[in-house]
Amino acid sequence: MRVPLRLLPASGHFPLLLLSFQLIPTSAFSLHALPSRLSRERGTHLRTATETAPVVPVMGSTEEGKLAYSYIEEHDVAKQSILDKYEGFVFDMDGVLWEGATLIPKARETVEYLMHAGKKVFFVTNNSSATRKQYIAKLKKLGYPELKPEVIYCAAAAVAKYMEHIGYKGKVFVLGGEGLREELSAVDGLEILPKDYWEASKQFPTPLEMANEEIDFDAKCVVMGFDQYFNYWKLGYATRLLTGNPDCLFIISNKDKLFPCGGGKRLPGTGAFIEALEMATSRRGHIVAKPGPFIIDDICESFSIPRESLCMIGDNLHTDIDFAISNGIGACMVETGVSQRDQIGRDRNPVPHFVLPTVAVLLAPSFESRL
Amino acid sequence: MRVPLRLLPASGHFPLLLLSFQLIPTSAFSLHALPSRLSRERGTHLRTATETAPVVPVMGSTEEGKLAYSYIEEHDVAKQSILDKYEGFVFDMDGVLWEGATLIPKARETVEYLMHAGKKVFFVTNNSSATRKQYIAKLKKLGYPELKPEVIYCAAAAVAKYMEHIGYKGKVFVLGGEGLREELSAVDGLEILPKDYWEASKQFPTPLEMANEEIDFDAKCVVMGFDQYFNYWKLGYATRLLTGNPDCLFIISNKDKLFPCGGGKRLPGTGAFIEALEMATSRRGHIVAKPGPFIIDDICESFSIPRESLCMIGDNLHTDIDFAISNGIGACMVETGVSQRDQIGRDRNPVPHFVLPTVAVLLAPSFESRL
């Protein structure tokens, strides 16, 4: 059964809230209020996550509207309103399509269904170790149709696009994996330092040795992503560049604390290394990947999609949901990755518009995969 | 000329302030007020740094007393009051006795003079890479008399003493230099992991490889100091220990952002690495060396020195001066190292009781070195 709620105008006024109740039974939603602030009975007030965020018509908003999200399970008819509302879907990968080495059931079919339904889909990840080419190959191996590089916003590619965007030319000191270095190498006019990254990775200097290291101050840009070969030589070199020249650009892919690897194990993410460099330099890097604004700006411009017609689907409150909310697009959290429902709104965590147990909630039961 | 000011009782009352003016001309001090808060004329109000800190009799204190320090130059008679007040002096080394590879002129003679005058001297450093034995040898080579290990509180030794103090026995996972590992190895009942540190330093796993790494959860303690061989394997191992077992102890030597290496160059200190581990684990390590309380507690207990008779001489507001202020001992900043006078009190930086251009200000002109 599909209720034609999309005909309702989006509005924050209270009368509309009552109207929406006449059309949709409250049982179609699970409204999850935050315990500390929302004491009214569950289901009697439906609220949007923020006033500025796109409003799905079935929900009203109030002054207290920042405190709740809609929890949508498999058989909720409300899921149709998400599909009607958005023209484009931006998928996080780790924690949404797979977690560690485990595939999320029916994630592939869901993406295929959305594409089949004429939606534009994008794939965004803060993993800066791999290139677009590698992600296309990985997705194909997992059964996805062959995707074009333009729809893959892996952190390495996003940083490379950003460097093109700002028009920086010349030497760049890069701390990061092969993916980041490869994508940056393809940018016209960039010269990547250090030239022999593997050699640099095997240096173990003392601080006093680093003080005597000759630094190439022609490099007026430091770029940092995840680096499994992180060491004191690189940290010291970047620190001397960034503190020796206040105009040196400081660009980082992302600041994720943790690397999603399944089984509840916590492993340090890019953010841990970047924190070390930020602490040593007393500077803050400019974040290009989630939750920075660049990727959304680029998608909206390059694909002519209005901001309010885009929805992020992610598992991490700090990267995905913050990314969506702060960039004015729809924010949908799935429960198959890093963040848990009880963390929403706590300790200044952002509040998504929707929470789904898994991305597969969006799949139409009748859809038959063509793959 | 020596004015017998030590006969005055220490007090925060205003009448005493007037009395002290009768005895010492204000020109004997340079009072450096913080521009944002203290607008009165320089030298007309003398204030102590904190209400709880030991008061040198020549200074009065007021409600606004947290805002200023006494700047004492070579010929100020006020320096005698410091010598009279304190029975013990705790010297930071990098930035006080030397900076990088450069010796601070007359620092050696000053230390010798204080010992000759019957003061107890201690040497404290947050450098966790070297052992007490190595510091004794270094100081001897620089012309200092041969010191006993008990007066050397290098971070490695302080952490080892702390482990004895808490009575921990069993396996300890150590990220740190040889100095830290050597001092810890000498502690009865500790088994140091990883067994082959150099082998561990040459591991460059991906996060997914770290997720499959077998972790020895019998290690219920992680100790971290400066590690020039820091890598993802160690960071990932420590993260899994600390997050996999909430009772696992997390002990750190110190959190200095920067390593003093002279010439205005900034190089990352222990704190940069520790920040990475703290971010990945969402836990805070227990600081043993400066500015933690352990070293001062241990000096006061082991040498029967009242807290108010001890004075710290250091160059770093975040470690030395915070250390002194928060542990209720005298705080004397020298200008030969990390911190500058204009940083005092800014951005929540602590305020020392005294600032000296160099430690050599304390040297009596008449003193002849016996070395």
PDB file of C-alpha atoms in Angstrom, chain A residues 81-233:
ATOM      1  CA  SER A  81       8.445   8.856   1.138  1.00  0.00           C
ATOM      2  CA  ILE A  82      12.251   8.653   1.190  1.00  0.00           C
ATOM      3  CA  LEU A  83      12.259   7.209  -2.305  1.00  0.00           C
ATOM      4  CA  ASP A  84       9.863   9.899  -3.544  1.00  0.00           C
ATOM      5  CA  LYS A  85      11.751  12.728  -1.925  1.00  0.00           C
ATOM      6  CA  TYR A  86      15.241  12.111  -3.224  1.00  0.00           C
ATOM      7  CA  GLU A  87      16.654  12.101  -6.709  1.00  0.00           C
ATOM      8  CA  GLY A  88      20.159  11.074  -5.709  1.00  0.00           C
ATOM      9  CA  PHE A  89      21.585   8.768  -3.067  1.00  0.00           C
ATOM     10  CA  VAL A  90      25.122   9.054  -1.747  1.00  0.00           C
ATOM     11  CA  PHE A  91      26.284   5.751  -0.320  1.00  0.00           C
ATOM     12  CA  ASP A  92      28.993   5.322   2.224  1.00  0.00           C
ATOM     13  CA  MET A  93      30.568   1.920   1.595  1.00  0.00           C
ATOM     14  CA  ASP A  94      32.265   0.478   4.704  1.00  0.00           C
ATOM     15  CA  GLY A  95      29.473  -0.157   7.201  1.00  0.00           C
ATOM     16  CA  VAL A  96      26.684   0.282   4.613  1.00  0.00           C
ATOM     17  CA  LEU A  97      27.469  -2.085   1.737  1.00  0.00           C
ATOM     18  CA  TRP A  98      29.856  -4.244   3.727  1.00  0.00           C
ATOM     19  CA  GLU A  99      31.421  -4.289   7.159  1.00  0.00           C
ATOM     20  CA  GLY A 100      35.009  -5.421   7.226  1.00  0.00           C
ATOM     21  CA  ALA A 101      35.055  -8.572   5.144  1.00  0.00           C
ATOM     22  CA  THR A 102      31.298  -9.255   5.562  1.00  0.00           C
ATOM     23  CA  LEU A 103      28.802  -8.165   2.918  1.00  0.00           C
ATOM     24  CA  ILE A 104      25.575  -6.555   4.110  1.00  0.00           C
ATOM     25  CA  PRO A 105      22.737  -8.783   2.829  1.00  0.00           C
ATOM     26  CA  LYS A 106      20.754  -7.315  -0.091  1.00  0.00           C
ATOM     27  CA  ALA A 107      22.804  -4.106  -0.169  1.00  0.00           C
ATOM     28  CA  ARG A 108      23.752  -4.844  -3.773  1.00  0.00           C
ATOM     29  CA  GLU A 109      20.127  -5.450  -4.799  1.00  0.00           C
ATOM     30  CA  THR A 110      19.078  -2.213  -3.080  1.00  0.00           C
ATOM     31  CA  VAL A 111      21.611  -0.156  -5.026  1.00  0.00           C
ATOM     32  CA  GLU A 112      20.562  -1.883  -8.240  1.00  0.00           C
ATOM     33  CA  TYR A 113      16.886  -1.246  -7.454  1.00  0.00           C
ATOM     34  CA  LEU A 114      17.546   2.465  -6.934  1.00  0.00           C
ATOM     35  CA  MET A 115      19.443   2.705 -10.214  1.00  0.00           C
ATOM     36  CA  HIS A 116      16.626   0.800 -11.915  1.00  0.00           C
ATOM     37  CA  ALA A 117      14.135   3.284 -10.451  1.00  0.00           C
ATOM     38  CA  GLY A 118      16.080   6.106 -12.147  1.00  0.00           C
ATOM     39  CA  LYS A 119      17.899   7.397  -9.077  1.00  0.00           C
ATOM     40  CA  LYS A 120      21.416   8.715  -9.331  1.00  0.00           C
ATOM     41  CA  VAL A 121      23.735   6.845  -7.036  1.00  0.00           C
ATOM     42  CA  PHE A 122      27.143   7.888  -5.762  1.00  0.00           C
ATOM     43  CA  PHE A 123      29.671   6.034  -3.680  1.00  0.00           C
ATOM     44  CA  VAL A 124      31.624   7.915  -1.098  1.00  0.00           C
ATOM     45  CA  THR A 125      34.246   6.576   1.248  1.00  0.00           C
ATOM     46  CA  ASN A 126      36.798   8.133   3.548  1.00  0.00           C
ATOM     47  CA  ASN A 127      39.191   5.310   2.856  1.00  0.00           C
ATOM     48  CA  SER A 128      42.061   7.124   1.168  1.00  0.00           C
ATOM     49  CA  SER A 129      44.204   4.053   0.502  1.00  0.00           C
ATOM     50  CA  ALA A 130      42.547   2.985  -2.744  1.00  0.00           C
ATOM     51  CA  THR A 131      41.884   4.601  -6.131  1.00  0.00           C
ATOM     52  CA  ARG A 132      38.602   4.918  -8.032  1.00  0.00           C
ATOM     53  CA  LYS A 133      39.799   2.173 -10.349  1.00  0.00           C
ATOM     54  CA  GLN A 134      40.266  -0.165  -7.393  1.00  0.00           C
ATOM     55  CA  TYR A 135      36.800   0.628  -6.036  1.00  0.00           C
ATOM     56  CA  ILE A 136      35.174   0.044  -9.429  1.00  0.00           C
ATOM     57  CA  ALA A 137      36.913  -3.331  -9.589  1.00  0.00           C
ATOM     58  CA  LYS A 138      35.912  -4.206  -6.033  1.00  0.00           C
ATOM     59  CA  LEU A 139      32.260  -3.299  -6.600  1.00  0.00           C
ATOM     60  CA  LYS A 140      32.168  -5.245  -9.865  1.00  0.00           C
ATOM     61  CA  LYS A 141      33.646  -8.280  -8.155  1.00  0.00           C
ATOM     62  CA  LEU A 142      30.874  -8.025  -5.560  1.00  0.00           C
ATOM     63  CA  GLY A 143      28.215  -8.130  -8.271  1.00  0.00           C
ATOM     64  CA  TYR A 144      27.534  -4.442  -8.867  1.00  0.00           C
ATOM     65  CA  PRO A 145      27.168  -3.153 -12.428  1.00  0.00           C
ATOM     66  CA  GLU A 146      30.317  -1.503 -13.816  1.00  0.00           C
ATOM     67  CA  LEU A 147      30.301   2.033 -12.457  1.00  0.00           C
ATOM     68  CA  LYS A 148      31.792   5.145 -14.006  1.00  0.00           C
ATOM     69  CA  PRO A 149      34.708   6.773 -12.166  1.00  0.00           C
ATOM     70  CA  GLU A 150      32.704  10.015 -11.819  1.00  0.00           C
ATOM     71  CA  VAL A 151      30.285   8.463  -9.329  1.00  0.00           C
ATOM     72  CA  ILE A 152      33.049   7.135  -7.073  1.00  0.00           C
ATOM     73  CA  TYR A 153      34.111   9.694  -4.481  1.00  0.00           C
ATOM     74  CA  CYS A 154      36.765   7.769  -2.639  1.00  0.00           C
ATOM     75  CA  ALA A 155      38.823  10.089  -0.412  1.00  0.00           C
ATOM     76  CA  ALA A 156      41.900   9.824  -2.633  1.00  0.00           C
ATOM     77  CA  ALA A 157      39.947  10.908  -5.723  1.00  0.00           C
ATOM     78  CA  ALA A 158      38.140  13.638  -3.794  1.00  0.00           C
ATOM     79  CA  VAL A 159      41.460  15.104  -2.640  1.00  0.00           C
ATOM     80  CA  ALA A 160      42.803  14.950  -6.203  1.00  0.00           C
ATOM     81  CA  LYS A 161      39.669  16.710  -7.526  1.00  0.00           C
ATOM     82  CA  TYR A 162      40.009  19.299  -4.767  1.00  0.00           C
ATOM     83  CA  MET A 163      43.611  20.009  -5.748  1.00  0.00           C
ATOM     84  CA  GLU A 164      42.407  20.588  -9.314  1.00  0.00           C
ATOM     85  CA  HIS A 165      39.611  22.766  -7.964  1.00  0.00           C
ATOM     86  CA  ILE A 166      41.959  25.081  -6.043  1.00  0.00           C
ATOM     87  CA  GLY A 167      44.444  25.104  -8.933  1.00  0.00           C
ATOM     88  CA  TYR A 168      47.514  24.375  -6.822  1.00  0.00           C
ATOM     89  CA  LYS A 169      50.634  23.653  -8.866  1.00  0.00           C
ATOM     90  CA  GLY A 170      54.069  22.521  -7.741  1.00  0.00           C
ATOM     91  CA  LYS A 171      55.488  20.318  -5.017  1.00  0.00           C
ATOM     92  CA  VAL A 172      53.164  18.578  -2.548  1.00  0.00           C
ATOM     93  CA  PHE A 173      54.356  16.624   0.476  1.00  0.00           C
ATOM     94  CA  VAL A 174      52.072  13.601   0.798  1.00  0.00           C
ATOM     95  CA  LEU A 175      51.525  11.352   3.807  1.00  0.00           C
ATOM     96  CA  GLY A 176      49.180   8.665   2.601  1.00  0.00           C
ATOM     97  CA  GLY A 177      48.649   5.356   0.925  1.00  0.00           C
ATOM     98  CA  GLU A 178      49.350   4.396  -2.657  1.00  0.00           C
ATOM     99  CA  GLY A 179      45.790   5.265  -3.681  1.00  0.00           C
ATOM    100  CA  LEU A 180      46.181   8.869  -2.593  1.00  0.00           C
ATOM    101  CA  ARG A 181      49.586   9.195  -4.215  1.00  0.00           C
ATOM    102  CA  GLU A 182      48.351   7.631  -7.450  1.00  0.00           C
ATOM    103  CA  GLU A 183      45.277   9.875  -7.741  1.00  0.00           C
ATOM    104  CA  LEU A 184      47.380  12.959  -6.927  1.00  0.00           C
ATOM    105  CA  SER A 185      50.037  11.963  -9.453  1.00  0.00           C
ATOM    106  CA  ALA A 186      47.374  12.129 -12.149  1.00  0.00           C
ATOM    107  CA  VAL A 187      46.639  15.790 -11.352  1.00  0.00           C
ATOM    108  CA  ASP A 188      48.226  18.134 -13.838  1.00  0.00           C
ATOM    109  CA  GLY A 189      51.068  20.247 -12.430  1.00  0.00           C
ATOM    110  CA  LEU A 190      51.627  18.435  -9.137  1.00  0.00           C
ATOM    111  CA  GLU A 191      54.986  17.044  -8.108  1.00  0.00           C
ATOM    112  CA  ILE A 192      54.625  14.473  -5.338  1.00  0.00           C
ATOM    113  CA  LEU A 193      57.106  14.370  -2.429  1.00  0.00           C
ATOM    114  CA  PRO A 194      58.789  12.396  -1.065  1.00  0.00           C
ATOM    115  CA  LYS A 195      59.907  10.911  -4.330  1.00  0.00           C
ATOM    116  CA  ASP A 196      60.774   7.529  -2.844  1.00  0.00           C
ATOM    117  CA  TYR A 197      57.950   6.937  -0.437  1.00  0.00           C
ATOM    118  CA  TRP A 198      59.007   3.465   0.558  1.00  0.00           C
ATOM    119  CA  GLU A 199      62.497   4.699   1.423  1.00  0.00           C
ATOM    120  CA  ALA A 200      60.948   7.512   3.480  1.00  0.00           C
ATOM    121  CA  SER A 201      58.762   4.948   5.256  1.00  0.00           C
ATOM    122  CA  LYS A 202      61.829   3.070   6.478  1.00  0.00           C
ATOM    123  CA  GLN A 203      63.467   6.095   8.116  1.00  0.00           C
ATOM    124  CA  PHE A 204      63.523   6.053  11.913  1.00  0.00           C
ATOM    125  CA  PRO A 205      65.239   9.296  12.932  1.00  0.00           C
ATOM    126  CA  THR A 206      65.512  10.794  16.397  1.00  0.00           C
ATOM    127  CA  PRO A 207      64.024  14.278  16.867  1.00  0.00           C
ATOM    128  CA  LEU A 208      67.516  15.792  16.799  1.00  0.00           C
ATOM    129  CA  GLU A 209      68.203  14.042  13.505  1.00  0.00           C
ATOM    130  CA  MET A 210      64.924  15.434  12.168  1.00  0.00           C
ATOM    131  CA  ALA A 211      66.026  18.892  13.287  1.00  0.00           C
ATOM    132  CA  ASN A 212      68.989  18.551  10.948  1.00  0.00           C
ATOM    133  CA  GLU A 213      66.980  17.118   8.046  1.00  0.00           C
ATOM    134  CA  GLU A 214      67.026  19.313   4.975  1.00  0.00           C
ATOM    135  CA  ILE A 215      63.447  20.364   4.230  1.00  0.00           C
ATOM    136  CA  ASP A 216      62.233  21.329   0.756  1.00  0.00           C
ATOM    137  CA  PHE A 217      60.294  24.486   1.499  1.00  0.00           C
ATOM    138  CA  ASP A 218      59.281  24.744  -2.154  1.00  0.00           C
ATOM    139  CA  ALA A 219      56.555  22.306  -1.137  1.00  0.00           C
ATOM    140  CA  LYS A 220      53.844  24.747  -0.095  1.00  0.00           C
ATOM    141  CA  CYS A 221      51.224  22.087   0.472  1.00  0.00           C
ATOM    142  CA  VAL A 222      50.959  19.067   2.780  1.00  0.00           C
ATOM    143  CA  VAL A 223      48.316  16.445   1.990  1.00  0.00           C
ATOM    144  CA  MET A 224      47.544  13.703   4.491  1.00  0.00           C
ATOM    145  CA  GLY A 225      45.379  10.607   4.368  1.00  0.00           C
ATOM    146  CA  PHE A 226      45.581   7.152   5.895  1.00  0.00           C
ATOM    147  CA  ASP A 227      49.165   5.939   5.935  1.00  0.00           C
ATOM    148  CA  GLN A 228      49.988   2.452   7.136  1.00  0.00           C
ATOM    149  CA  TYR A 229      53.658   3.469   6.735  1.00  0.00           C
ATOM    150  CA  PHE A 230      53.318   6.524   8.963  1.00  0.00           C
ATOM    151  CA  ASN A 231      56.548   7.281  10.801  1.00  0.00           C
ATOM    152  CA  TYR A 232      58.458   9.955  12.686  1.00  0.00           C
ATOM    153  CA  TRP A 233      60.361  11.070   9.612  1.00  0.00           C
TER     154      TRP A 233
END
